[in-house]
Amino acid sequence: MTALRLFLALLLVLVVGCIGFVAYGWRSEIDPVARPGQPDPALVQRGAQLAAIGNCNVCHTAPGGEPFAGGLALPTPFGTIYSTNITPDRETGIGTWSAEAFIRSMREGVDREGNHLYPAFPYDHFTLVTDEDNRALHAYLMTREPVRYVPPPNELPFPLDNRLLVAGWKLLFFDEADHQPDSGQDEAWNRGRYLAEGLGHCGACHTPRNRLGAEQEDRHFDGAEIEGWHAYAIDQTSAAPIPWNVDSLADYLRRGWHAEHGVARGPMAPVTANLGSVDPADVRAIATYVAATMGDPGPERLARAEQVRDAASGTGRLAQSADSLAVPATAASDDVGAAVYASACAICHESGRPLPFGGLDLHLSTAVNGPNPQNIINVTLFGLPASEGEAAPVMPGFAGTLSQQQLVALMNHLRGSFSEQPAWTDVEERVARTLSGEQPVSIYTSDGMQHAPATGMRTKPWP
Amino acid sequence: MAVTLSVNGQSHTVESELDTPLLYVLRDDLGLNGAKYGCGLGQCGSCTVLVDGAPVFSCVTPILLLEGREITTVEGLGTVDEPGPMQRAFIEEQAAQCGYCIPGMMMRAQALLERNPSAGDAEIRAALEPNLCRCGTHMRILKAVRRAGQLMQSAAAPGASEGAAS
Amino acid sequence: MTGLGIERPTRRGLLAGSGALIVSFSMLSRAFCQEGEVQNVGREPEVAPELPGSLSEDPILDSWIRIDPDGGITVFTGKAELGQGVKTAIIQIAAEELEVDPAAIELVTADTGRTPNEGFTAGSQSMQNSGTGIRHAAVQVREILIGQAAGRLQLGVDQLRAEAGAVVAPDGRRLPYGELVEDQLLHIEAVPQTRLKPTDQFRIMGTSMPRVDIPAKVTGGPAYVQDMRLPRMLHARIIRPPSYQARLLEFDAAPVEQMPGVVSIVRDGSFLAVVAEKEFQAIKAMRALSTRARWQEEASLPPSADLPQLVRDIPVHEDGIVAEVLAAPVGVEKTYEATFTRPYQIHGSIGPSCAVGLFENGVMTVWTHTQGVYPDRKAIAEMLGMPPEQVRCIHTEGSGCYGHNAADDAAADAALLAHAVPGRPVRVQWMREQEHAWEPFGPAMVTHVRAGLNSSGRIAEWNYELWSNTHTTRPGPAGALLAARHLAQPFPPQEPKLQITPSGNGDRNADPLYTIPSKRVVWHFLKDMPLRVSALRALGAYANVFSVESTMDELAIMAGVDPVEFRLRHLDDPRARDVIVKAAEQFGWATTTMPPNHGRGIGFARYKNHAAYLALVVEVEVERDSGRLRIVRAVAAIDSGEIVNPDGIRNQTEGGILQAASWTLYEAVSFDDTRITSIDWSSYPILRFGAVPDSIEVHIMDRPGEPFLGTAEAAQGPTAAAIGNALRDATGKRFTDLPLNRARVKQLIGA
């Protein structure tokens, strides 16, 4: 009897709990709206800038697809999620979404019908976006070309395919919030934090995630793996040989390259391409905030940076070079890595030709100085594919050229010659996984020359 | 330094410095014309050859990487008298103007079709992206590659006895 | 056969007293035809009457066609294969009129030791000049052979016919050509009258005979000067100055001389080069030497940020009236006014320029992909201080040049180095960045148009001005050669002169073909050339047709008339109307509606106003958020006169469209105050496969019996115009500055 009573009591608790949870998780549908009228052009213009900061086009456009029509496969540890159609098409896009519905999706991660959205859509950041900015974004999206397109269904195993579970995730990891200015910081820093933590969602790539896919708050901006790339730490542990500052960061974010840091590539390439079309003051604000997060490098790092600068200007650099691609005669070497570097890499990387078209002196390379070799492996194998018709750096990939051993030897040589960091321990494993395709790598054209990216930036590796 | 390279199925020992890009060894030491100097930077593809079946820019591939690997140039696809399917297709489609870029195009297309002879237009375009043509022969090159795919498929189809004797 | 360096006697002036002309082809002399392509060509005194095509330059039949006793037939053309398929077309013409199999003909192209002087292979004139000349020569040779056979067979010429390399009698007796040729039989002057074969009897002309050069090109045969390997040949590289005005101060040769394979370091003034046994040894030595050379540079380049201002800031040296119809404009109701610009653009051969030189026994031989072996020879001889007879230039194919690129400069480099290292052939090829930085660019241009419509929607007045350098700084003079300018005793470039000719130069196609009652077209001639410039395919026609045809669309919109209809209303020439109607029909102009963000546009021109007619309709798609423009499809109609090889015409036209599309969408030379900074394909991007249109159709008008009009340069202007007009259609905005790149499009449409 007691057991039965206990069982019934537990059942009751469970049922009540479930009902409570469902009630917690339940969101009402917001009524569809009629076709919007003529929006205010100034609002649309502002929305365009905000959309660029939010990088909306990059996830919501499939390679070769129409802008904002979605369908991009986003591989997650839990399965593949396909980005949604956010064009104003009424049947397949968000054409029936009122501004309120749009605001709710950004703030709460819930679609117009009331379904919870998977956190691949970074509402954990977008929740900070003000209603005013959301209205501008909405106005902008509503003036895009409507595209009738239904993205493929998500590929998630049971029970993850049940969106109610997202409510549970939110309970654990998500807080709806407003951006609270810090009165102890100046306006640029506060503006920068609002953009970087909110719409810019820098942490979505640069902050490591826990096993349930939530950003680890205690490791904010500490560097993470994304799309087969290492998103560098942009906190005090930044591996950049020359420490970033507000100027260099603002410059890099707007132009897609910096003479002392190199060229944006991988998933960062479209970010900087988007920022190229954004009000420079906003980009500078982001740089201000991120540089502050990185902190003051201190005398030791600065002294080290000076050494790196000297080393970089010492190798084959010429004040006046007749042949712009001149390199000094290569030294013979028994070391395979050194020989490969001298004969295949140095022609561009020691040419003295300035960035962005010349190769970066690898003393300056964060990839070579980073915590793992993934990025330099990727760049070596896949290069920088040419942009469509825009002046942008091109680097040939060496995927067909280098054997696994040669690539390992080259990576070790680069680390040994251009960095004072300890040798990498995972070169062989990462090279093998990357060459075999076990580690998929997203390739983007390097379009970093101050203009909006074309939809085709995500591309296939060549050759 | 003596290096042994396997080119178009034949082994060659050449005297050359190890940092010499494959392009110059093919042209100067082996007397092969197919791979062309275009940019020396891996930006234009006119030097494209196959290494173990993968397309590479021979202008940025030092020979020290290539010992024991199989190199194929356009000369390895056939001859004037007995052109291979890729060559036949380019002749039949008249897919050349000045023709300087064409051997590189053919080699890159060859690598694609060896993987997938039924590659469609989008795949062919994507595969040829690294290679530049200045004459504007692109439409014909695309047609020729599609035709080459058909020729390869029909040659590989059962009952196609031509060439099977070898 | 003439030997090395032995000048052929000139036959100029032998024409006096020839009979009257009654043939229906263009009777332009070579000098006349090549106006606009040749630097400072003077009007030569007309020698009347003229022989057809290039026969007017060299009337002796066996300069063009020789038949050996064994029946071997050799045809000589002073024109060069540039990848345009001219060899195939000339073989077709000669085989047709000689009544032989095309395979029976050996064709010898541009060689100062062997072929007639046909000036430059340029301006889409090979068919008009050489094709026409050889065609007439072939007919006359055939008739001479028939006459000879008639004598031998005691039959009337009417009873005989030529067939498969022999003259055949009604009873079946055959006299092969080889047996009919006697000493000097063909060493006679051509006559002005020729009975050309009528089109309906063609066996070979009018068919798409496969190109004779393609099999070697796709199988690794030696096809280019880059592929030449002469016994004991050396390889050279030049260490070019870093910028236009740079002077070589000093260099340290000693360590470089020790490098493996280095044979010689050659320096003359600011000309510095290395010669080595193997090619990559030369490259390594070049790199090593360039790190050991010090130059004095000068910031000589104008500010590049504002191109129209740059061009406008160059002082106008002289005004040339290109066209003028003086009539007071009547009833102008609406006016359209705009300024158009075109940047400096490169030829951008995929294979950098190359040449092989050999100086032996006092004779200099240069294998070169120049467009003009004779003018190149003259320039090289002057540079070396040698008599021209001691210099031989042999055309050997290179990568496509599309005009005056660095071919002649590389030939000069090879000659200088061969002179310095006599007795061994020296091959020199430019590096990519040298080609990009040092080739002569297509000049930047600014045009301004003001055009008025009357109340009935017709153009009542047209004022057009253009600001441009000359578009030709070709050899002849040694100063046209880059290396010659760098020598210790330099040859300065020749001063450019304004000339207004029917073919046009910077003003090519500046005068619209449309019927306009009052017009004035002026070339503000800019003499100073801050950047090195010369002929790029189509010369001024590219920018002028873009300007004219953009204006036509704006006027059509003002008049509320369909752009196709508006053009037809202003065209009297039926052949012009025909290509427009054809292109529009094939595109489906009247029936197709454009999806959102797509637009369509038409461009038309008759090249030089006296050559090929071409109309092009394109559909473009604009990606509003990025400003990216994509050409979806293109439909062209071309009238090149009598068709020799339809596939050749199609190939050239497709190529012209795609190349011009690349210019139009992407291309501009960049530079700072001292150096050219667009020095490779990353800093100067061109069309790649990802942006190639879905389809290109070329429809050829059938014009039997009409003179050849040339093909290769007909498409450039109309392509730019059609794209601009399609963009206007898609966005409602008129784009006036080339290229139509993403940033510009996005900025103007403000998406």
Tab-separated table of N, CA and C in Angstrom, chain C residues 360-418:
chain	number	residue	atom	x	y	z
C	360	GLU	N	74.545	35.339	-84.615
C	360	GLU	CA	75.521	34.422	-85.189
C	360	GLU	C	75.940	34.955	-86.551
C	361	ASN	N	77.201	34.971	-86.809
C	361	ASN	CA	77.733	35.417	-88.101
C	361	ASN	C	77.201	36.790	-88.502
C	362	GLY	N	77.095	37.639	-87.513
C	362	GLY	CA	76.675	39.009	-87.814
C	362	GLY	C	75.194	39.160	-88.077
C	363	VAL	N	74.467	38.075	-87.950
C	363	VAL	CA	73.021	38.150	-88.196
C	363	VAL	C	72.287	37.889	-86.890
C	364	MET	N	71.277	38.734	-86.627
C	364	MET	CA	70.446	38.562	-85.443
C	364	MET	C	69.121	37.937	-85.856
C	365	THR	N	68.824	36.789	-85.260
C	365	THR	CA	67.519	36.162	-85.509
C	365	THR	C	66.730	36.181	-84.206
C	366	VAL	N	65.491	36.621	-84.303
C	366	VAL	CA	64.642	36.669	-83.112
C	366	VAL	C	63.336	35.942	-83.395
C	367	TRP	N	63.056	34.951	-82.589
C	367	TRP	CA	61.758	34.267	-82.638
C	367	TRP	C	60.854	34.973	-81.637
C	368	THR	N	59.761	35.464	-82.135
C	368	THR	CA	58.968	36.354	-81.296
C	368	THR	C	57.492	36.208	-81.598
C	369	HIS	N	56.656	36.450	-80.570
C	369	HIS	CA	55.214	36.450	-80.810
C	369	HIS	C	54.701	37.870	-81.043
C	370	THR	N	55.535	38.720	-81.592
C	370	THR	CA	55.122	40.070	-81.960
C	370	THR	C	53.931	40.040	-82.916
C	371	GLN	N	53.192	41.140	-82.935
C	371	GLN	CA	52.124	41.253	-83.930
C	371	GLN	C	52.652	41.796	-85.257
C	372	GLY	N	53.886	42.279	-85.274
C	372	GLY	CA	54.410	42.857	-86.508
C	372	GLY	C	55.890	42.571	-86.665
C	373	VAL	N	56.215	41.536	-87.401
C	373	VAL	CA	57.633	41.162	-87.505
C	373	VAL	C	58.458	42.258	-88.181
C	374	TYR	N	57.916	42.904	-89.188
C	374	TYR	CA	58.702	43.933	-89.876
C	374	TYR	C	58.930	45.168	-89.010
C	375	PRO	N	57.864	45.712	-88.411
C	375	PRO	CA	58.111	46.869	-87.528
C	375	PRO	C	59.010	46.510	-86.337
C	376	ASP	N	58.856	45.287	-85.834
C	376	ASP	CA	59.689	44.862	-84.711
C	376	ASP	C	61.148	44.784	-85.156
C	377	ARG	N	61.342	44.266	-86.353
C	377	ARG	CA	62.705	44.189	-86.878
C	377	ARG	C	63.320	45.583	-86.982
C	378	LYS	N	62.541	46.506	-87.493
C	378	LYS	CA	63.044	47.870	-87.653
C	378	LYS	C	63.485	48.427	-86.304
C	379	ALA	N	62.644	48.214	-85.304
C	379	ALA	CA	62.946	48.759	-83.977
C	379	ALA	C	64.178	48.080	-83.382
C	380	ILE	N	64.256	46.776	-83.524
C	380	ILE	CA	65.385	46.047	-82.945
C	380	ILE	C	66.678	46.429	-83.650
C	381	ALA	N	66.598	46.550	-84.969
C	381	ALA	CA	67.795	46.939	-85.727
C	381	ALA	C	68.280	48.314	-85.291
C	382	GLU	N	67.344	49.219	-85.099
C	382	GLU	CA	67.727	50.564	-84.668
C	382	GLU	C	68.356	50.509	-83.272
C	383	MET	N	67.769	49.732	-82.412
C	383	MET	CA	68.282	49.628	-81.042
C	383	MET	C	69.698	49.060	-81.024
C	384	LEU	N	69.930	48.064	-81.878
C	384	LEU	CA	71.245	47.411	-81.885
C	384	LEU	C	72.234	48.125	-82.801
C	385	GLY	N	71.763	49.127	-83.523
C	385	GLY	CA	72.627	49.793	-84.481
C	385	GLY	C	73.026	48.883	-85.626
C	386	MET	N	72.149	47.999	-86.017
C	386	MET	CA	72.419	47.068	-87.112
C	386	MET	C	71.556	47.440	-88.311
C	387	PRO	N	72.026	47.115	-89.508
C	387	PRO	CA	71.130	47.325	-90.659
C	387	PRO	C	69.965	46.330	-90.571
C	388	PRO	N	68.771	46.756	-90.904
C	388	PRO	CA	67.604	45.872	-90.777
C	388	PRO	C	67.777	44.565	-91.538
C	389	GLU	N	68.543	44.592	-92.621
C	389	GLU	CA	68.720	43.366	-93.405
C	389	GLU	C	69.433	42.293	-92.595
C	390	GLN	N	70.172	42.726	-91.581
C	390	GLN	CA	70.926	41.759	-90.772
C	390	GLN	C	70.105	41.237	-89.593
C	391	VAL	N	68.867	41.672	-89.522
C	391	VAL	CA	67.996	41.220	-88.432
C	391	VAL	C	66.816	40.491	-89.040
C	392	ARG	N	66.531	39.341	-88.512
C	392	ARG	CA	65.375	38.594	-88.984
C	392	ARG	C	64.444	38.315	-87.804
C	393	CYS	N	63.182	38.644	-87.992
C	393	CYS	CA	62.197	38.345	-86.953
C	393	CYS	C	61.249	37.278	-87.481
C	394	ILE	N	61.146	36.209	-86.744
C	394	ILE	CA	60.298	35.097	-87.156
C	394	ILE	C	59.165	34.979	-86.153
C	395	HIS	N	57.946	35.114	-86.648
C	395	HIS	CA	56.834	34.976	-85.709
C	395	HIS	C	56.716	33.543	-85.243
C	396	THR	N	56.652	33.381	-83.960
C	396	THR	CA	56.415	32.074	-83.359
C	396	THR	C	55.341	32.308	-82.317
C	397	GLU	N	54.336	31.497	-82.356
C	397	GLU	CA	53.168	31.780	-81.548
C	397	GLU	C	53.490	31.905	-80.066
C	398	GLY	N	52.732	32.759	-79.423
C	398	GLY	CA	52.839	32.894	-77.976
C	398	GLY	C	51.474	32.709	-77.365
C	399	SER	N	51.387	33.014	-76.103
C	399	SER	CA	50.086	33.072	-75.447
C	399	SER	C	49.320	34.249	-76.048
C	400	GLY	N	48.007	34.167	-76.099
C	400	GLY	CA	47.220	35.229	-76.734
C	400	GLY	C	47.624	36.599	-76.243
C	401	CYS	N	47.664	37.584	-77.156
C	401	CYS	CA	48.190	38.896	-76.747
C	401	CYS	C	47.126	39.971	-76.640
C	402	TYR	N	46.102	39.914	-77.498
C	402	TYR	CA	44.980	40.867	-77.440
C	402	TYR	C	45.404	42.305	-77.679
C	403	GLY	N	46.459	42.454	-78.453
C	403	GLY	CA	46.933	43.802	-78.729
C	403	GLY	C	48.422	43.892	-78.454
C	404	HIS	N	48.867	45.118	-78.306
C	404	HIS	CA	50.294	45.355	-78.112
C	404	HIS	C	50.658	45.107	-76.656
C	405	ASN	N	51.052	43.897	-76.356
C	405	ASN	CA	51.483	43.599	-74.986
C	405	ASN	C	53.010	43.641	-74.944
C	406	ALA	N	53.617	42.796	-74.139
C	406	ALA	CA	55.067	42.885	-73.985
C	406	ALA	C	55.831	42.045	-75.005
C	407	ALA	N	55.136	41.543	-76.034
C	407	ALA	CA	55.793	40.666	-77.008
C	407	ALA	C	57.016	41.333	-77.631
C	408	ASP	N	56.843	42.549	-78.096
C	408	ASP	CA	57.959	43.238	-78.753
C	408	ASP	C	59.079	43.532	-77.760
C	409	ASP	N	58.689	43.818	-76.528
C	409	ASP	CA	59.699	44.101	-75.506
C	409	ASP	C	60.535	42.865	-75.216
C	410	ALA	N	59.869	41.721	-75.137
C	410	ALA	CA	60.610	40.485	-74.890
C	410	ALA	C	61.531	40.187	-76.062
C	411	ALA	N	61.061	40.502	-77.281
C	411	ALA	CA	61.911	40.299	-78.453
C	411	ALA	C	63.152	41.172	-78.351
C	412	ALA	N	62.965	42.396	-77.889
C	412	ALA	CA	64.109	43.293	-77.729
C	412	ALA	C	65.061	42.767	-76.663
C	413	ASP	N	64.483	42.258	-75.563
C	413	ASP	CA	65.320	41.684	-74.509
C	413	ASP	C	66.167	40.533	-75.067
C	414	ALA	N	65.508	39.659	-75.822
C	414	ALA	CA	66.220	38.502	-76.377
C	414	ALA	C	67.321	38.957	-77.324
C	415	ALA	N	67.031	39.993	-78.110
C	415	ALA	CA	68.039	40.480	-79.053
C	415	ALA	C	69.234	41.069	-78.314
C	416	LEU	N	68.956	41.857	-77.277
C	416	LEU	CA	70.059	42.452	-76.509
C	416	LEU	C	70.927	41.370	-75.877
C	417	LEU	N	70.277	40.353	-75.333
C	417	LEU	CA	71.025	39.313	-74.624
C	417	LEU	C	71.753	38.407	-75.600
C	418	ALA	N	71.128	38.116	-76.726
C	418	ALA	CA	71.814	37.301	-77.736
C	418	ALA	C	73.028	38.054	-78.266
